[in-house]
Coordinates of C-alpha atoms in Angstrom, one line a residue:
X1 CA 43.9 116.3 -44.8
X2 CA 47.4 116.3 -43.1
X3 CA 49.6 113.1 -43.0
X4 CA 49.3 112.7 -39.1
X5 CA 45.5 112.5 -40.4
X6 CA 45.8 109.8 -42.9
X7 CA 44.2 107.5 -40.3
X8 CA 40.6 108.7 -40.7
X9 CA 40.4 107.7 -44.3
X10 CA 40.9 104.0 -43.2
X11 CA 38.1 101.7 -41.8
X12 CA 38.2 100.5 -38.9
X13 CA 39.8 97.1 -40.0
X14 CA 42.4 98.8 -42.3
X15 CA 43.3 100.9 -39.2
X16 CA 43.5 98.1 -36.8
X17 CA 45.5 96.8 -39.2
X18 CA 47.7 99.4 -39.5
X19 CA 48.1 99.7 -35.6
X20 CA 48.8 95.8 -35.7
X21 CA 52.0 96.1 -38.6
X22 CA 53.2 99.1 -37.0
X23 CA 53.2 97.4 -33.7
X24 CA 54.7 94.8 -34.9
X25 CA 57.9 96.3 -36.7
X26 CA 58.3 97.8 -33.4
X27 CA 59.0 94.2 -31.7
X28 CA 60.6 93.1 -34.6
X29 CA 63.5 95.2 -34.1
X30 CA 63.5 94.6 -30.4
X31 CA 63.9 90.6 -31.4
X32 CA 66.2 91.1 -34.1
X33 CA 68.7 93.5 -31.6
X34 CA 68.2 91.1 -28.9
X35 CA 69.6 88.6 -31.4
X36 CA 71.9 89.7 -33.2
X37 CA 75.2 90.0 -30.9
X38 CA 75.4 86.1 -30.4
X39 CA 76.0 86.0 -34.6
X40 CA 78.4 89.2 -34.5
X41 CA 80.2 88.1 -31.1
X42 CA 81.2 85.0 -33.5
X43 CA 82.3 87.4 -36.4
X44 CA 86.3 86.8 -36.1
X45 CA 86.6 90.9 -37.9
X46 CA 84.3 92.2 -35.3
X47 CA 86.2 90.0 -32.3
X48 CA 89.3 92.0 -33.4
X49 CA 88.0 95.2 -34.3
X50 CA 86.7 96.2 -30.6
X51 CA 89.9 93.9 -29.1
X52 CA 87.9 91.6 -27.7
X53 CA 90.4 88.5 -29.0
X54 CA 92.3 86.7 -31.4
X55 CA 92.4 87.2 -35.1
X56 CA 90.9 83.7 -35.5
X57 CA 87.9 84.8 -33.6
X58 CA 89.1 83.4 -30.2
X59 CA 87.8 85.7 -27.7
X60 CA 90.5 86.1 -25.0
X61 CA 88.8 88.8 -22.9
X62 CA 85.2 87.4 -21.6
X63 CA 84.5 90.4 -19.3
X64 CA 84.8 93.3 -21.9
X65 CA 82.4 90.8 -24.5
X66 CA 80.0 90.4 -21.6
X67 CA 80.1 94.3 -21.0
X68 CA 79.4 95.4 -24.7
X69 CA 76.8 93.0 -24.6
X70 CA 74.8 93.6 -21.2
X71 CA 75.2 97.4 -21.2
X72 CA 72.2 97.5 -24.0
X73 CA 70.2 96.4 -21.3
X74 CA 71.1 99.4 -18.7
X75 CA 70.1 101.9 -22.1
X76 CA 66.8 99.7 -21.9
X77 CA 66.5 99.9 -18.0
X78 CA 66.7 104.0 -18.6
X79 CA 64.9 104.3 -22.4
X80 CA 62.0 102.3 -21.0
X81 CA 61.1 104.9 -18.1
X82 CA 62.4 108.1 -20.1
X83 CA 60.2 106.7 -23.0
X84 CA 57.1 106.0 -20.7
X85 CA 57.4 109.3 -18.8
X86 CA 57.3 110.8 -22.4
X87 CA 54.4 108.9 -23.6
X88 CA 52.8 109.9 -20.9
X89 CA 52.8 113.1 -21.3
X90 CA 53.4 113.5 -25.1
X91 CA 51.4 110.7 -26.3
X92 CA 52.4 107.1 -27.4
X93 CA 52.9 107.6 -31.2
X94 CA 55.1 110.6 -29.8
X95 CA 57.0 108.4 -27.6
X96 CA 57.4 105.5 -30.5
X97 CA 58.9 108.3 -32.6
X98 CA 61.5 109.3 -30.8
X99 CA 62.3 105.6 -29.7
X100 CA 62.3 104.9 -33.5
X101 CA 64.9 108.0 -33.8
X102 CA 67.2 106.8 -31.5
X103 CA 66.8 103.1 -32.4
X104 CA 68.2 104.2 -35.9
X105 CA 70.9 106.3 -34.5
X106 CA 72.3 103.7 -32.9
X107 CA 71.8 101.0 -35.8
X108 CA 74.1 103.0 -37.9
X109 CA 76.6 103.9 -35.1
X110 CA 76.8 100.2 -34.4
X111 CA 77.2 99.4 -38.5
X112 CA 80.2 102.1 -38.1
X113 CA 82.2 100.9 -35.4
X114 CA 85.7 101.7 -34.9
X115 CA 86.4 100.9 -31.6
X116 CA 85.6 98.7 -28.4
X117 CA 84.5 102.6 -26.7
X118 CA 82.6 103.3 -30.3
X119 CA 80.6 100.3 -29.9
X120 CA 79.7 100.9 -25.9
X121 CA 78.1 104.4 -27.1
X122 CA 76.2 103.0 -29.9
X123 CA 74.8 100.0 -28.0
X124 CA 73.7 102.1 -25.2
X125 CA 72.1 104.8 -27.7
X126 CA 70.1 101.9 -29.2
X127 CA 69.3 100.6 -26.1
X128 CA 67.9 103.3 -24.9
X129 CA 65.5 103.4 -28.1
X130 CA 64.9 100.1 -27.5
X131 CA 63.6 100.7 -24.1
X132 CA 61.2 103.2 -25.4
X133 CA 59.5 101.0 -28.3
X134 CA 59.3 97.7 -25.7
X135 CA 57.5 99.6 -23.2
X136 CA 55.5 102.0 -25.3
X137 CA 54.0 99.3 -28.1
X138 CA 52.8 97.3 -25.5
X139 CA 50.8 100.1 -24.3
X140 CA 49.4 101.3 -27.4
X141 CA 48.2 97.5 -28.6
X142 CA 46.3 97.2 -24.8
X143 CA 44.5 100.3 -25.2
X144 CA 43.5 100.3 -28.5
X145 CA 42.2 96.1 -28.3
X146 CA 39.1 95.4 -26.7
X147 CA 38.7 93.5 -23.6
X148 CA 38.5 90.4 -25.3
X149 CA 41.0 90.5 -27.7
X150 CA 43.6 92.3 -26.1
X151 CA 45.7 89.5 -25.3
X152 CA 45.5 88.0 -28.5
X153 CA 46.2 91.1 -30.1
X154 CA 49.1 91.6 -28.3
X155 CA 50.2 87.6 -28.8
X156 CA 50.4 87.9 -32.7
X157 CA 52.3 91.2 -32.1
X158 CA 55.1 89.5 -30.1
X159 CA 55.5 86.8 -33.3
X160 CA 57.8 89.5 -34.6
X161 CA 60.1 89.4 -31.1
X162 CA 60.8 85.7 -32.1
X163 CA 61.2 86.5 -35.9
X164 CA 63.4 89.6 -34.9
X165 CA 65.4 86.2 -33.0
X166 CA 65.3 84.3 -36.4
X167 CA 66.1 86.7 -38.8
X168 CA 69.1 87.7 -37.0
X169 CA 70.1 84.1 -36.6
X170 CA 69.4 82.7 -40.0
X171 CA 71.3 86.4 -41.7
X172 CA 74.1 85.0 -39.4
X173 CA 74.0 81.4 -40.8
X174 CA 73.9 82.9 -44.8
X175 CA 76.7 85.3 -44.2
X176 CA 78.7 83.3 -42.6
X177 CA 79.6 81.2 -45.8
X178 CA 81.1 84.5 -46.7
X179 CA 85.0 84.7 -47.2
X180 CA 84.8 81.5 -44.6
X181 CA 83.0 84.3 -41.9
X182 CA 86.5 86.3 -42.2
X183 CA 84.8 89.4 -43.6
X184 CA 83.8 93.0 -42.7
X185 CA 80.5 92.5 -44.3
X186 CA 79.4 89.7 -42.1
X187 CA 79.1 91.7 -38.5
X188 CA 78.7 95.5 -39.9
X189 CA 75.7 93.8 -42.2
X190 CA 74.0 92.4 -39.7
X191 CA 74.1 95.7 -37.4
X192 CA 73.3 97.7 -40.2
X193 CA 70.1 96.0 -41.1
X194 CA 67.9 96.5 -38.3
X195 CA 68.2 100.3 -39.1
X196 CA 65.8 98.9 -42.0
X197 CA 62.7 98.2 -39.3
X198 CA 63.4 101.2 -37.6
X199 CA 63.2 104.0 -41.0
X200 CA 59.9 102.5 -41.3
X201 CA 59.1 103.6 -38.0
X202 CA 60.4 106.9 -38.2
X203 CA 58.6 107.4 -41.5
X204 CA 55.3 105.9 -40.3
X205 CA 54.7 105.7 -36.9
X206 CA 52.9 109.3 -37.7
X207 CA 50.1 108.1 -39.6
X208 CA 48.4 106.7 -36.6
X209 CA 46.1 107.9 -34.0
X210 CA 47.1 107.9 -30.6
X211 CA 45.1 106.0 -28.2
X212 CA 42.0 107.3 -27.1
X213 CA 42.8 106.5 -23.5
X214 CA 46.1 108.4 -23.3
X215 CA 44.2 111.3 -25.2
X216 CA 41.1 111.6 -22.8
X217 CA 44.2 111.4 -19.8
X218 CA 45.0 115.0 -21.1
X219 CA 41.4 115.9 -21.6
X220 CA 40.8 115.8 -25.1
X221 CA 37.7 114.0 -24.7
X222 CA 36.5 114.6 -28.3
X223 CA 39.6 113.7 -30.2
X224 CA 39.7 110.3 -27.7
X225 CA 35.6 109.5 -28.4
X226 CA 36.5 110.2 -32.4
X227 CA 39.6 107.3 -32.1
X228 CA 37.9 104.8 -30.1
X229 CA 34.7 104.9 -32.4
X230 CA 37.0 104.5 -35.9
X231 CA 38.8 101.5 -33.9
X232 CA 35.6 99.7 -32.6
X233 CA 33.2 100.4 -35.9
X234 CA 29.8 100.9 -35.7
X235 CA 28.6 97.6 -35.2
X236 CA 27.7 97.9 -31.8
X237 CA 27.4 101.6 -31.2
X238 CA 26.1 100.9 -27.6
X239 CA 28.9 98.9 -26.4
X240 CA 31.4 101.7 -27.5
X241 CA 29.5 104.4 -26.0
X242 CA 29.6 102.3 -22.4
X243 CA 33.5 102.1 -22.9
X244 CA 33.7 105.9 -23.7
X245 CA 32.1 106.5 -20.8
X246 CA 34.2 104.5 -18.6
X247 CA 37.2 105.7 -20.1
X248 CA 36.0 109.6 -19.9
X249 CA 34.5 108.7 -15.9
X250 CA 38.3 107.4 -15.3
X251 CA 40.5 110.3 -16.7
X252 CA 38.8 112.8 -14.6
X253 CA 40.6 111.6 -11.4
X254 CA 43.7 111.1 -13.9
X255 CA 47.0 113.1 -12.5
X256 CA 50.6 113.2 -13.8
X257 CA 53.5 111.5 -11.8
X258 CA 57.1 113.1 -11.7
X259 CA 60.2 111.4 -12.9
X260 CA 61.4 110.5 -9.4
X261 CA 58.0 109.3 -8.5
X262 CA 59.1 106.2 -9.3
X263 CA 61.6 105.5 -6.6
X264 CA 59.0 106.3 -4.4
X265 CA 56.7 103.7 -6.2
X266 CA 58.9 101.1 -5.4
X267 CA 59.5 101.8 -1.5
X268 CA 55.1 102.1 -1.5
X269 CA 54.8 105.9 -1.2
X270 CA 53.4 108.3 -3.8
X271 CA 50.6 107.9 -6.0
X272 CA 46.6 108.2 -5.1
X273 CA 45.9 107.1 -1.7
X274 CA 44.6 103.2 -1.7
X275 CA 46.1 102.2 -4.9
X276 CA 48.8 100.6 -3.9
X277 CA 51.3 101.1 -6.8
X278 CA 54.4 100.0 -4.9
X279 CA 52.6 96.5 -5.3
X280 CA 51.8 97.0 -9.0
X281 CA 55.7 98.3 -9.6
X282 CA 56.7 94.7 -8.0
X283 CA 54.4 92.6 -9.5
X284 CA 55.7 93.6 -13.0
X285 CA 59.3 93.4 -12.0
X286 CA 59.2 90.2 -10.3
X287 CA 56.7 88.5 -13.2
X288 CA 60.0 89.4 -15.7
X289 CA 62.3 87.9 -13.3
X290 CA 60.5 84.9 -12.5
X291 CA 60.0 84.6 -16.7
X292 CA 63.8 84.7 -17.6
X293 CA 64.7 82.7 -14.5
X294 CA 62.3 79.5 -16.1
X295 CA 65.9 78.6 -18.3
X296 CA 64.9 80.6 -21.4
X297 CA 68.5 82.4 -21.7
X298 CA 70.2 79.0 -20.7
X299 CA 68.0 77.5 -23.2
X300 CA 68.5 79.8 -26.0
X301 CA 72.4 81.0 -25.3
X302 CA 73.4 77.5 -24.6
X303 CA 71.8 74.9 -27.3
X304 CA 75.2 75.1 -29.4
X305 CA 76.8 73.9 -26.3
X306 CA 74.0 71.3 -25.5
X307 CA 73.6 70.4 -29.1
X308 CA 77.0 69.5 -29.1
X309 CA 76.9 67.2 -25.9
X310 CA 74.4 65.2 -27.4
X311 CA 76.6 64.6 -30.5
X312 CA 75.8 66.6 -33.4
X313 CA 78.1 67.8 -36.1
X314 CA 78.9 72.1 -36.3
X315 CA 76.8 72.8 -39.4
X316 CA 73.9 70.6 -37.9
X317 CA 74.2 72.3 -34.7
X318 CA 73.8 75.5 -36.5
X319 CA 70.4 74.8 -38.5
X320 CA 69.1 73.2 -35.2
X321 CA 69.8 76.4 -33.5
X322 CA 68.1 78.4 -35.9
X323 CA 65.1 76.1 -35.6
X324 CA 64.8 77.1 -32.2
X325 CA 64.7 80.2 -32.5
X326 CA 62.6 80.1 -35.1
X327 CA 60.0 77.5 -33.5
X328 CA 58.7 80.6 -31.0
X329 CA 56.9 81.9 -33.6
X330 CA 54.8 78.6 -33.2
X331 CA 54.2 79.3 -29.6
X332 CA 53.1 82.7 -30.0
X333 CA 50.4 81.9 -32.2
X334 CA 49.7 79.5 -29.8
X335 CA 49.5 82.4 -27.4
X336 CA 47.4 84.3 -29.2
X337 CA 44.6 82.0 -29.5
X338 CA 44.5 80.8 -26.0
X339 CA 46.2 83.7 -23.4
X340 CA 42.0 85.4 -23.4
X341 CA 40.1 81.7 -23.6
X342 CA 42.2 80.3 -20.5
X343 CA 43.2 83.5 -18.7
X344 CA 46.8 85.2 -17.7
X345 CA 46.6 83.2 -14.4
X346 CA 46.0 79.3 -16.2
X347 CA 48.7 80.2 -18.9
X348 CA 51.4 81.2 -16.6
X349 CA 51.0 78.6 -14.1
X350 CA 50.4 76.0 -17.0
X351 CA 53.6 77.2 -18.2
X352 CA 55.4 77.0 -15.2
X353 CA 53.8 73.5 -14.9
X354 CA 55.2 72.5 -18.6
X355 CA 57.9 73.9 -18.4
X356 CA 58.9 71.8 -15.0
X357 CA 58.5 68.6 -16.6
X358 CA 60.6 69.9 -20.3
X359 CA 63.7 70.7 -17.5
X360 CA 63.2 67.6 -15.6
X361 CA 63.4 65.3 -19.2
X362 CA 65.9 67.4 -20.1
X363 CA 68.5 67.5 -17.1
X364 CA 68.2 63.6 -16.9
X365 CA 68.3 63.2 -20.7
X366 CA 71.4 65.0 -20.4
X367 CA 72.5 63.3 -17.4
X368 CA 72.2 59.5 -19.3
X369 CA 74.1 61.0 -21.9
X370 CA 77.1 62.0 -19.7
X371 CA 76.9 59.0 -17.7
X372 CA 76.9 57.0 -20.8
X373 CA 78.5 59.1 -23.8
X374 CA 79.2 56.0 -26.0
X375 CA 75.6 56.1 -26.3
X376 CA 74.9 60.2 -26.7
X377 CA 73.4 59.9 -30.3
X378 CA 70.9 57.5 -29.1
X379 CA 70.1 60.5 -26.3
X380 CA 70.2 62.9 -29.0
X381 CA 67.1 62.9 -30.4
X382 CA 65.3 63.5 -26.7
X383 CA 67.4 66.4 -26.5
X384 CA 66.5 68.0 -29.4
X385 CA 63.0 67.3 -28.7
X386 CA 62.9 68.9 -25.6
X387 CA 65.1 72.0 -26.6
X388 CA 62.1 72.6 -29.3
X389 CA 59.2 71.6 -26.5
X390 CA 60.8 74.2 -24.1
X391 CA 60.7 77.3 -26.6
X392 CA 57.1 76.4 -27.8
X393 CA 56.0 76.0 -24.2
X394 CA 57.6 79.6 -23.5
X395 CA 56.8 81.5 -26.0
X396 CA 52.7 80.3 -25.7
X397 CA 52.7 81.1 -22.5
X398 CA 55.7 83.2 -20.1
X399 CA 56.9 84.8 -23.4
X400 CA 54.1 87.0 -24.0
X401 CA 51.5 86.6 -20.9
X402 CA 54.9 88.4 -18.9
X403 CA 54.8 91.1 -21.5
X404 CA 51.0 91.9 -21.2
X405 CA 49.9 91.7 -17.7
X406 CA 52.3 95.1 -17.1
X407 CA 50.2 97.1 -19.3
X408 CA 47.0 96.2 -18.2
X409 CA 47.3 96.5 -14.0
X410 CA 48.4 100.9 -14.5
X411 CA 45.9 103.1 -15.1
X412 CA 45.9 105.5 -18.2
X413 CA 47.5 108.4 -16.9
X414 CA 51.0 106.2 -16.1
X415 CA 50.2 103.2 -18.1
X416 CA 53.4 103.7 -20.3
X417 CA 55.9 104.5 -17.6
X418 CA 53.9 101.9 -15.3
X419 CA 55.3 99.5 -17.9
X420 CA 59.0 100.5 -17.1
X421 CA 58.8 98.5 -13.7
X422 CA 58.2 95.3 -16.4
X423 CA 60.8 96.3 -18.8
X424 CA 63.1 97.2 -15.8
X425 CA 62.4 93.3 -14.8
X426 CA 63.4 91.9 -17.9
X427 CA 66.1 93.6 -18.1
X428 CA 67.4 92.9 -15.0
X429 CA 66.2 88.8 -15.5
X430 CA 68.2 88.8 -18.6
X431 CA 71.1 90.2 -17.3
X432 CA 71.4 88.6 -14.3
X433 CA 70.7 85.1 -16.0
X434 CA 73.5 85.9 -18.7
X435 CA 75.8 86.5 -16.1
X436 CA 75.2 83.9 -14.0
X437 CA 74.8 81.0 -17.2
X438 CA 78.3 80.5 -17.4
X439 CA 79.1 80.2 -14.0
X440 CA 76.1 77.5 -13.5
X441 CA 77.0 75.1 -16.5
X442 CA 80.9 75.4 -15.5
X443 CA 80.0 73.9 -12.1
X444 CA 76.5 72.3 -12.5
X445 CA 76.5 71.5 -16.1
X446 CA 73.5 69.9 -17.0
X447 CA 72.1 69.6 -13.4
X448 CA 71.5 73.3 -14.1
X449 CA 68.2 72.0 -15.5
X450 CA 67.3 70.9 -12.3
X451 CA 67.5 73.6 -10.9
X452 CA 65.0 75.3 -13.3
X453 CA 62.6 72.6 -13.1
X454 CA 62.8 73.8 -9.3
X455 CA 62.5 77.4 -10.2
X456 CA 59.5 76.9 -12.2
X457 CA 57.6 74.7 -9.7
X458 CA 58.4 77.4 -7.0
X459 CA 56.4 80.4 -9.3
X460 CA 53.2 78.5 -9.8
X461 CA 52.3 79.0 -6.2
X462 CA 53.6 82.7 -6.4
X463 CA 51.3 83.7 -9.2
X464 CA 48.4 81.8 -8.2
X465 CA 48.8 83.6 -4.7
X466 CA 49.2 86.9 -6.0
X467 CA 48.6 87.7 -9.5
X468 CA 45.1 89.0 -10.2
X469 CA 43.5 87.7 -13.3
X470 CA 42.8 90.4 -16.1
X471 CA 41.8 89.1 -19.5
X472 CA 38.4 90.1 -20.4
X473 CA 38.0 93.0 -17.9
X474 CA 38.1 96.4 -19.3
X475 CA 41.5 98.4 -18.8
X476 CA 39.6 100.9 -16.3
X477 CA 37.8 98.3 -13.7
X478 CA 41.2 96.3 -13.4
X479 CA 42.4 99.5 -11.3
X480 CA 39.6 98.3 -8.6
X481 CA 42.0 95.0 -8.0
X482 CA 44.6 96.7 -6.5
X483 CA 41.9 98.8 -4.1
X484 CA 42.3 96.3 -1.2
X485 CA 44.7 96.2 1.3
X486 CA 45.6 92.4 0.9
X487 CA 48.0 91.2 -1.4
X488 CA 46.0 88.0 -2.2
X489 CA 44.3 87.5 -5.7
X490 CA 41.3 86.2 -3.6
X491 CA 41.0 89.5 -2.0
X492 CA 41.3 91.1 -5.3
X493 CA 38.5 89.0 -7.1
X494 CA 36.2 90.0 -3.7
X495 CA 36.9 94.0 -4.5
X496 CA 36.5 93.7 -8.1
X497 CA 32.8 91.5 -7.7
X498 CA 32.2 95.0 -5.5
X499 CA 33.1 98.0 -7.6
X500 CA 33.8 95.9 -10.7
X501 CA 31.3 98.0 -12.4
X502 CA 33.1 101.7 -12.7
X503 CA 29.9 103.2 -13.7
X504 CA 27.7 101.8 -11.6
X505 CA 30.2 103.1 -8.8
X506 CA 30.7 106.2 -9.4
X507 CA 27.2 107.3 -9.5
X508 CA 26.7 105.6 -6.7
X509 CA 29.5 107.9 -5.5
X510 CA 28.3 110.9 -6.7
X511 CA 24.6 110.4 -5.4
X512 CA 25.9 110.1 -1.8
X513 CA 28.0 112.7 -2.1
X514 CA 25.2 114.8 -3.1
X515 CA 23.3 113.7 -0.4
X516 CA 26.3 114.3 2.3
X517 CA 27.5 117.8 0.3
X518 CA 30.9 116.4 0.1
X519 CA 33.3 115.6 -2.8
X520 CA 32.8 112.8 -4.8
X521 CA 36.0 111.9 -5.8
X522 CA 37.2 111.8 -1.7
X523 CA 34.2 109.3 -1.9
X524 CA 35.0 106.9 -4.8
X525 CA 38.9 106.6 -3.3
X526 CA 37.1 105.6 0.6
X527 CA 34.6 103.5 -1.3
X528 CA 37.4 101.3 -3.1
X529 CA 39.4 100.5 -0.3
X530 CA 38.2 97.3 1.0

């Protein structure tokens, strides 16, 4: 038995398991990458190394920080569709490999910096393995879950986004009582260690299967029935032998998209007639958008600042910041245990909900403390409070329900890539909210929290109008949502009470097409437009 076969000497829990940890390392260093420029961008060594500033760590030159920083995303932007296409074509676990490669070729160029130019190439090199592991784990936890569970699945595996946040925080914190922070060690250590979560990749990403709906996509029906039934178990052989079915009825009308397919996605051309994957494409960009536009960067860039304003001391500011980012993890178990009980609809629009009323305290929290600032440690303990409300609120709800629904509305044979339009999204959401931040607090201040108790009201409407629910619907039958012309969820729910039942459709299809002497598959497409 080979080591790419390792897998079939587990059972079914241990390889579960196994696709859970793995999954999970993969985020991790997504998190940890995510968070670990704010700790070196305070490095004074690092500040003059890429001549960014001052020897004593006074950055002089805002623009060429903020362009070292935000570039990482554009390597996302292109690693998450390169990476997709690939795993689309090669297989996820291929696709997570080579993400994994370049992910460590870019930790160690980053722990080897020289220059500001030296720095730019490494943090686009990792970003572009980034891209690939945040759009392709995803993926792989959706199709290997069951309908049931994949949300929750996929809410524990985001725990180690947040603890990626931590770590990188609290590494930050510990070092920085070295040599006073004035030290080489500090930044280049904290580069150089997520290269740690990505040789486990690269070393075991291998043992694992790849998922039985990305291998019946290709055709290799047998290989895809033999994964699916070492995941599931035998406990219920019937129930596994209906999904195999479904799976194996879907991949027959499977067919490959081209690289520049998805520009066309976006403007609504290519694709299978009726399935409207322009709308898909937008749905995932504009649910990232919407997610970093609730105040999360403000909130999680900015509580030094804010921490401050309410009157607390530098090393106190510093253990309260790395209690935010550390309280997510809270909120994503929180996520996990309710994103398939309530539904992706209730948890977003809950969380747009709750997350209106945390800005609203917030802002006028903020605002009595600036009218009133011989009285800001009295205010200080509301602020706190609702710095530590908003992250839990997030993380339970936007922070991983924004992540999921993009992997669940494409159908197997562009699944991975179909995730790129979500990736692209957050990507852009970040980026745009980074860049805007400073500009808001220098002129708003804290009334910027009004404005994202606005935000937030305005996307509960948007998602109850047109967001389609999917938890506990099978990965194939979801595809029948987007077979109506109308953008409108209620449309949706009226197609999928129709032809819901892929099965039951199809040899409905077939028998009529037998009966008429023309081609099934023409018939199925005509039968799920509504």
């Amino acid at each position: 038995m080979g080591y790419t076969t390792l897998w079939k000497r587990l059972s079914p829990t241990q390889l579960n398991l196994a696709i859970q940890t793995f999954s999970l390392i993969s985020i991790f260093f997504e998190g940890y990458d995510q968070g670990v420029m704010g700790g070196v961008n305070a490095s004074p060594r690092y500040v003059t190394e890429v001549g960014i500033g001052l020897p004593d760590g006074t950055v002089t030159d805002e623009v060429h920080q903020g362009g070292i920083v935000s570039v990482y995303y554009v390597g996302c932007i292109f690693g998450c569709f390169a990476g997709g296409w690939l795993a689309d074509r090669i297989g996820r676990i291929n696709g997570l490999f080579i993400g994994a490669c370049l992910s460590l070729i870019g930790g160690v160029l980053q722990a080897a910096t020289q220059s500001s130019d030296f720095m730019i190439v490494a943090r686009v090199v990792t970003g572009l393995g980034t891209g690939a592991l945040t759009g392709i784990t995803p993926v792989l936890v959706s199709e290997t879950s069951t309908a049931s569970h994949r949300g929750g699945f996929l809410g524990y595996v985001f725990i180690a986004n947040y603890l990626g946040i931590a770590v990188a925080y609290w590494i930050y914190f510990g070092m920085s009582f070295l040599d006073n922070g004035n030290s080489d060690v500090q930044w280049r250590f904290l580069l150089a260690f997520q290269c740690f979560p990505a040789i486990l990749l690269v070393l075991g990403i291998k043992l694992l299967p790849d998922s039985p709906r990305y291998l019946a996509s290709v055709g290799r029906l047998d290989d895809a029935r033999e994964v699916l039934e070492h995941v599931r178990g035998t406990h219920d052989t019937t129930a596994v032998e209906m999904e195999f079915q479904e799976i194996a009825a879907v991949a027959k009308q499977s067919q490959k998209s081209s690289p520049i397919q998805f520009a066309q996605i976006l403007a609504g051309q290519g694709g299978k007639p009726g399935h409207h994957l322009g709308r898909r494409a937008w749905l995932c960009m504009l649910l990232q958008i919407m997610g970093s536009w609730t105040g999360i960067t403000a909130v999680t860039a900015y509580a030094p600042v804010l921490l401050s304003a309410a009157g607390y001391d530098r090393l106190t500011q510093n253990g309260l910041t790395g209690g935010l980012s550390t309280v997510g993890i809270v909120g994503t178990i929180i996520s996990a245990q309710i994103v398939d009980r309530l539904g992706r609809r209730k948890c977003l629009m809950g969380g747009s909900f709750a997350l209106f009323v945390v800005n609203l305290v917030a802002a006028c929290v903020y605002e009595g403390a600036r009218a009133h600032p011989e009285r800001s440690s009295s205010f200080a303990p509301a602020a706190v409070t609702m710095l530590f409300l908003f992250n839990i609120c997030y993380a339970a709800t936007w922070g991983t329900v924004a992540f999921l629904i993009p992997t669940e509305i494409w159908s197997s044979d562009m699944r991975a890539q179909g995730n790129g339009f979500g990736i692209t999204g957050w990507a852009i959401g970040v980026g745009w909210t980074v860049l805007v931040n400073p500009i808001m607090f220098r002129h708003l201040e804290n009334r910027t929290y009004f404005l994202f108790a606005g935000l937030n009201l305005l996307w509960i409407p948007i998602v109850y109008l047109f967001y389609p629910e999917t938890a506990n619907r099978s990965l194939e039958s979801i595809d029948v949502l987007f077979s109506t012309d109308s953008p409108f969820h209620w449309a949706m729910e009226r197609a999928y009470r129709q032809h819901g039942d892929i099965l039951a459709d199809m040899d409905a299809s077939d028998s009529s097409a037998k009966k008429s002497g023309s081609d099934p598959h023409e018939d199925s497409v005509h039968n799920e437009r509504v």
